[in-house]
PDB file of C-alpha atoms in Angstrom:
ATOM      1  CA  MET A   1      -0.008   0.008  -0.002  1.00 43.00           C
ATOM      2  CA  GLU A   2       1.303   3.450  -0.902  1.00 42.00           C
ATOM      3  CA  ASN A   3       1.921   5.923   1.842  1.00 46.00           C
ATOM      4  CA  ASN A   4       0.187   9.291   1.782  1.00 46.00           C
ATOM      5  CA  ASN A   5       3.269  11.214   0.633  1.00 48.00           C
ATOM      6  CA  ASN A   6       3.818   8.966  -2.393  1.00 50.00           C
ATOM      7  CA  LEU A   7       0.132   9.047  -3.259  1.00 52.00           C
ATOM      8  CA  ASN A   8      -0.061  12.825  -3.200  1.00 57.00           C
ATOM      9  CA  ALA A   9       3.028  13.068  -5.461  1.00 43.00           C
ATOM     10  CA  VAL A  10       1.220  10.931  -8.054  1.00 50.00           C
ATOM     11  CA  ARG A  11      -2.323  12.177  -7.472  1.00 74.00           C
ATOM     12  CA  PRO A  12      -2.374  15.575  -5.726  1.00 77.00           C
ATOM     13  CA  GLY A  13      -5.394  16.157  -3.533  1.00 83.00           C
ATOM     14  CA  PHE A  14      -6.336  12.488  -3.153  1.00 89.00           C
ATOM     15  CA  TYR A  15      -6.042  10.916   0.295  1.00 90.00           C
ATOM     16  CA  HIS A  16      -6.107   7.154   0.781  1.00 89.00           C
ATOM     17  CA  ILE A  17      -8.427   6.044   3.593  1.00 89.00           C
ATOM     18  CA  GLY A  18      -8.284   2.268   3.077  1.00 90.00           C
ATOM     19  CA  ASN A  19     -10.041  -0.626   1.452  1.00 92.00           C
ATOM     20  CA  TYR A  20     -13.769  -0.387   2.038  1.00 93.00           C
ATOM     21  CA  GLY A  21     -16.657  -1.930   0.162  1.00 91.00           C
ATOM     22  CA  GLY A  22     -14.209  -4.093  -1.792  1.00 93.00           C
ATOM     23  CA  ALA A  23     -12.233  -1.166  -3.212  1.00 92.00           C
ATOM     24  CA  GLU A  24      -9.351   1.101  -2.339  1.00 92.00           C
ATOM     25  CA  ARG A  25     -10.960   4.412  -1.335  1.00 93.00           C
ATOM     26  CA  PHE A  26      -9.544   7.873  -1.799  1.00 93.00           C
ATOM     27  CA  VAL A  27     -11.168  11.076  -0.499  1.00 93.00           C
ATOM     28  CA  ARG A  28     -10.888  14.265  -2.456  1.00 93.00           C
ATOM     29  CA  TYR A  29     -12.366  17.564  -1.439  1.00 91.00           C
ATOM     30  CA  ASP A  30     -12.544  19.405  -4.726  1.00 91.00           C
ATOM     31  CA  LEU A  31     -14.861  22.291  -5.617  1.00 91.00           C
ATOM     32  CA  ASN A  32     -17.677  19.870  -6.401  1.00 92.00           C
ATOM     33  CA  ALA A  33     -17.442  18.301  -2.912  1.00 92.00           C
ATOM     34  CA  PHE A  34     -17.392  21.730  -1.266  1.00 91.00           C
ATOM     35  CA  ALA A  35     -20.348  22.899  -3.429  1.00 92.00           C
ATOM     36  CA  GLU A  36     -22.334  19.825  -2.352  1.00 92.00           C
ATOM     37  CA  MET A  37     -21.308  20.476   1.256  1.00 92.00           C
ATOM     38  CA  GLU A  38     -22.517  24.051   0.968  1.00 93.00           C
ATOM     39  CA  ARG A  39     -25.811  22.884  -0.610  1.00 92.00           C
ATOM     40  CA  LEU A  40     -26.426  20.362   2.193  1.00 93.00           C
ATOM     41  CA  TYR A  41     -25.399  22.599   5.117  1.00 94.00           C
ATOM     42  CA  GLY A  42     -26.220  26.088   3.797  1.00 94.00           C
ATOM     43  CA  SER A  43     -22.648  27.339   4.278  1.00 90.00           C
ATOM     44  CA  MET A  44     -19.151  26.056   4.856  1.00 84.00           C
ATOM     45  CA  GLU A  45     -19.213  27.515   8.373  1.00 87.00           C
ATOM     46  CA  ALA A  46     -22.348  25.502   9.194  1.00 90.00           C
ATOM     47  CA  ALA A  47     -20.701  22.330   7.825  1.00 87.00           C
ATOM     48  CA  ASN A  48     -17.605  22.963   9.938  1.00 84.00           C
ATOM     49  CA  GLU A  49     -19.720  23.555  13.033  1.00 86.00           C
ATOM     50  CA  ALA A  50     -21.599  20.335  12.479  1.00 85.00           C
ATOM     51  CA  LEU A  51     -18.420  18.351  12.035  1.00 80.00           C
ATOM     52  CA  THR A  52     -16.746  19.963  15.021  1.00 82.00           C
ATOM     53  CA  LYS A  53     -19.630  18.833  17.222  1.00 86.00           C
ATOM     54  CA  GLY A  54     -18.777  15.289  16.235  1.00 77.00           C
ATOM     55  CA  SER A  55     -22.228  14.180  15.115  1.00 82.00           C
ATOM     56  CA  MET A  56     -22.004  10.703  13.644  1.00 86.00           C
ATOM     57  CA  THR A  57     -24.499  11.778  10.988  1.00 90.00           C
ATOM     58  CA  ASP A  58     -22.275  14.616   9.921  1.00 90.00           C
ATOM     59  CA  VAL A  59     -19.055  12.577  10.059  1.00 88.00           C
ATOM     60  CA  ARG A  60     -20.364   9.997   7.635  1.00 92.00           C
ATOM     61  CA  ARG A  61     -21.920  12.670   5.400  1.00 94.00           C
ATOM     62  CA  ILE A  62     -18.718  14.703   5.115  1.00 91.00           C
ATOM     63  CA  LEU A  63     -16.692  11.556   4.503  1.00 94.00           C
ATOM     64  CA  TRP A  64     -19.209  10.626   1.778  1.00 96.00           C
ATOM     65  CA  LEU A  65     -18.767  14.090   0.232  1.00 95.00           C
ATOM     66  CA  GLY A  66     -15.017  13.375  -0.106  1.00 94.00           C
ATOM     67  CA  LEU A  67     -15.749  10.058  -1.810  1.00 95.00           C
ATOM     68  CA  ILE A  68     -18.231  11.141  -4.488  1.00 95.00           C
ATOM     69  CA  HIS A  69     -15.594  12.570  -6.854  1.00 93.00           C
ATOM     70  CA  ASP A  70     -15.630   9.386  -8.948  1.00 90.00           C
ATOM     71  CA  GLN A  71     -19.141   8.186  -8.099  1.00 94.00           C
ATOM     72  CA  ALA A  72     -21.361  10.704  -9.959  1.00 93.00           C
ATOM     73  CA  VAL A  73     -23.843   9.662 -12.601  1.00 96.00           C
ATOM     74  CA  LEU A  74     -24.122  12.699 -14.888  1.00 95.00           C
ATOM     75  CA  ASP A  75     -27.098  14.007 -16.784  1.00 96.00           C
ATOM     76  CA  GLU A  76     -26.341  13.558 -20.514  1.00 96.00           C
ATOM     77  CA  ILE A  77     -27.599  17.036 -21.348  1.00 97.00           C
ATOM     78  CA  THR A  78     -26.495  19.259 -18.495  1.00 96.00           C
ATOM     79  CA  GLY A  79     -23.447  17.320 -17.302  1.00 94.00           C
ATOM     80  CA  GLU A  80     -24.626  17.756 -13.711  1.00 92.00           C
ATOM     81  CA  PRO A  81     -24.875  14.862 -11.268  1.00 92.00           C
ATOM     82  CA  ILE A  82     -28.277  13.239 -11.049  1.00 94.00           C
ATOM     83  CA  LYS A  83     -27.221  10.615  -8.485  1.00 94.00           C
ATOM     84  CA  TYR A  84     -24.178   8.980  -6.950  1.00 94.00           C
ATOM     85  CA  ASN A  85     -23.182   5.318  -7.035  1.00 95.00           C
ATOM     86  CA  LEU A  86     -22.303   5.512  -3.355  1.00 96.00           C
ATOM     87  CA  THR A  87     -24.700   6.317  -0.517  1.00 96.00           C
ATOM     88  CA  VAL A  88     -24.146   7.933   2.850  1.00 96.00           C
ATOM     89  CA  TYR A  89     -25.473   4.744   4.415  1.00 96.00           C
ATOM     90  CA  GLU A  90     -22.858   2.617   2.646  1.00 96.00           C
ATOM     91  CA  VAL A  91     -20.095   4.893   3.888  1.00 95.00           C
ATOM     92  CA  GLY A  92     -21.500   4.621   7.428  1.00 95.00           C
ATOM     93  CA  LYS A  93     -21.136   0.831   7.281  1.00 95.00           C
ATOM     94  CA  TRP A  94     -17.390   1.279   6.929  1.00 94.00           C
ATOM     95  CA  ILE A  95     -16.962   3.324  10.114  1.00 92.00           C
ATOM     96  CA  THR A  96     -16.650   1.332  13.299  1.00 91.00           C
ATOM     97  CA  PRO A  97     -15.417   2.165  16.802  1.00 88.00           C
ATOM     98  CA  THR A  98     -12.102   0.418  15.955  1.00 91.00           C
ATOM     99  CA  ASN A  99     -11.325   2.485  12.832  1.00 90.00           C
ATOM    100  CA  MET A 100     -13.074   5.751  13.630  1.00 88.00           C
ATOM    101  CA  LYS A 101     -10.048   7.591  15.002  1.00 87.00           C
ATOM    102  CA  ASP A 102      -7.949   6.609  11.996  1.00 89.00           C
ATOM    103  CA  ILE A 103     -10.667   7.669   9.552  1.00 88.00           C
ATOM    104  CA  MET A 104     -11.196  10.944  11.411  1.00 85.00           C
ATOM    105  CA  ASN A 105      -7.459  11.699  11.237  1.00 85.00           C
ATOM    106  CA  LYS A 106      -7.403  10.968   7.500  1.00 87.00           C
ATOM    107  CA  LEU A 107     -10.562  13.054   6.977  1.00 85.00           C
ATOM    108  CA  ASN A 108      -8.915  15.931   8.861  1.00 82.00           C
ATOM    109  CA  SER A 109      -5.762  15.685   6.721  1.00 84.00           C
ATOM    110  CA  ALA A 110      -7.793  15.567   3.488  1.00 87.00           C
ATOM    111  CA  ILE A 111      -9.863  18.642   4.389  1.00 85.00           C
ATOM    112  CA  ALA A 112      -6.853  20.575   5.696  1.00 83.00           C
ATOM    113  CA  GLY A 113      -4.925  19.667   2.510  1.00 83.00           C
ATOM    114  CA  SER A 114      -7.749  20.832   0.281  1.00 83.00           C
ATOM    115  CA  VAL A 115      -8.331  24.292   1.836  1.00 76.00           C
ATOM    116  CA  PRO A 116      -5.729  27.132   1.873  1.00 68.00           C
ATOM    117  CA  GLU A 117      -4.263  27.540   5.355  1.00 65.00           C
ATOM    118  CA  GLU A 118      -5.556  31.114   5.711  1.00 62.00           C
ATOM    119  CA  GLU A 119      -9.117  29.829   5.079  1.00 58.00           C
ATOM    120  CA  LEU A 120      -8.689  27.099   7.685  1.00 53.00           C
ATOM    121  CA  ASN A 121      -7.440  29.650  10.192  1.00 57.00           C
ATOM    122  CA  LYS A 122     -10.232  32.084   9.406  1.00 57.00           C
ATOM    123  CA  ALA A 123     -13.005  29.536   9.685  1.00 52.00           C
ATOM    124  CA  GLY A 124     -11.420  27.492  12.447  1.00 53.00           C
ATOM    125  CA  ALA A 125     -11.978  24.505  10.141  1.00 50.00           C
ATOM    126  CA  GLY A 126     -10.882  21.053  11.125  1.00 53.00           C
ATOM    127  CA  VAL A 127     -12.051  17.752  12.384  1.00 48.00           C
ATOM    128  CA  THR A 128     -11.481  16.787  15.931  1.00 43.00           C
ATOM    129  CA  PRO A 129     -10.201  13.217  16.114  1.00 40.00           C
ATOM    130  CA  ALA A 130     -12.468  10.845  17.988  1.00 41.00           C
TER     131      ALA A 130
END
């Protein structure tokens, strides 16, 4: 298995979280993930607040948002996603008490690596490890 530094050199912005659901999974918080996050939460600040509180619902949803980059089914006319081949529920099945801390740390690294440092400092963004 590649370490995070080698992975990022080959695929910048992708963070390996492990083998789940029979596939190696990589989270990526690109503009589409952040736009979906904003749509679901109303604002990035609200998403950060929800995640900081440590709600299990929000942890699995924000992890899911990082995994949808290659799961979109696009409308043939508009090119916009009409559904995703991965559900929040499926992602929740991968998180257990034994791997939660590791996943939270990887989630934190992925989000921190995707947002400019000045934005992280301004918003106080970050995930608190379980």
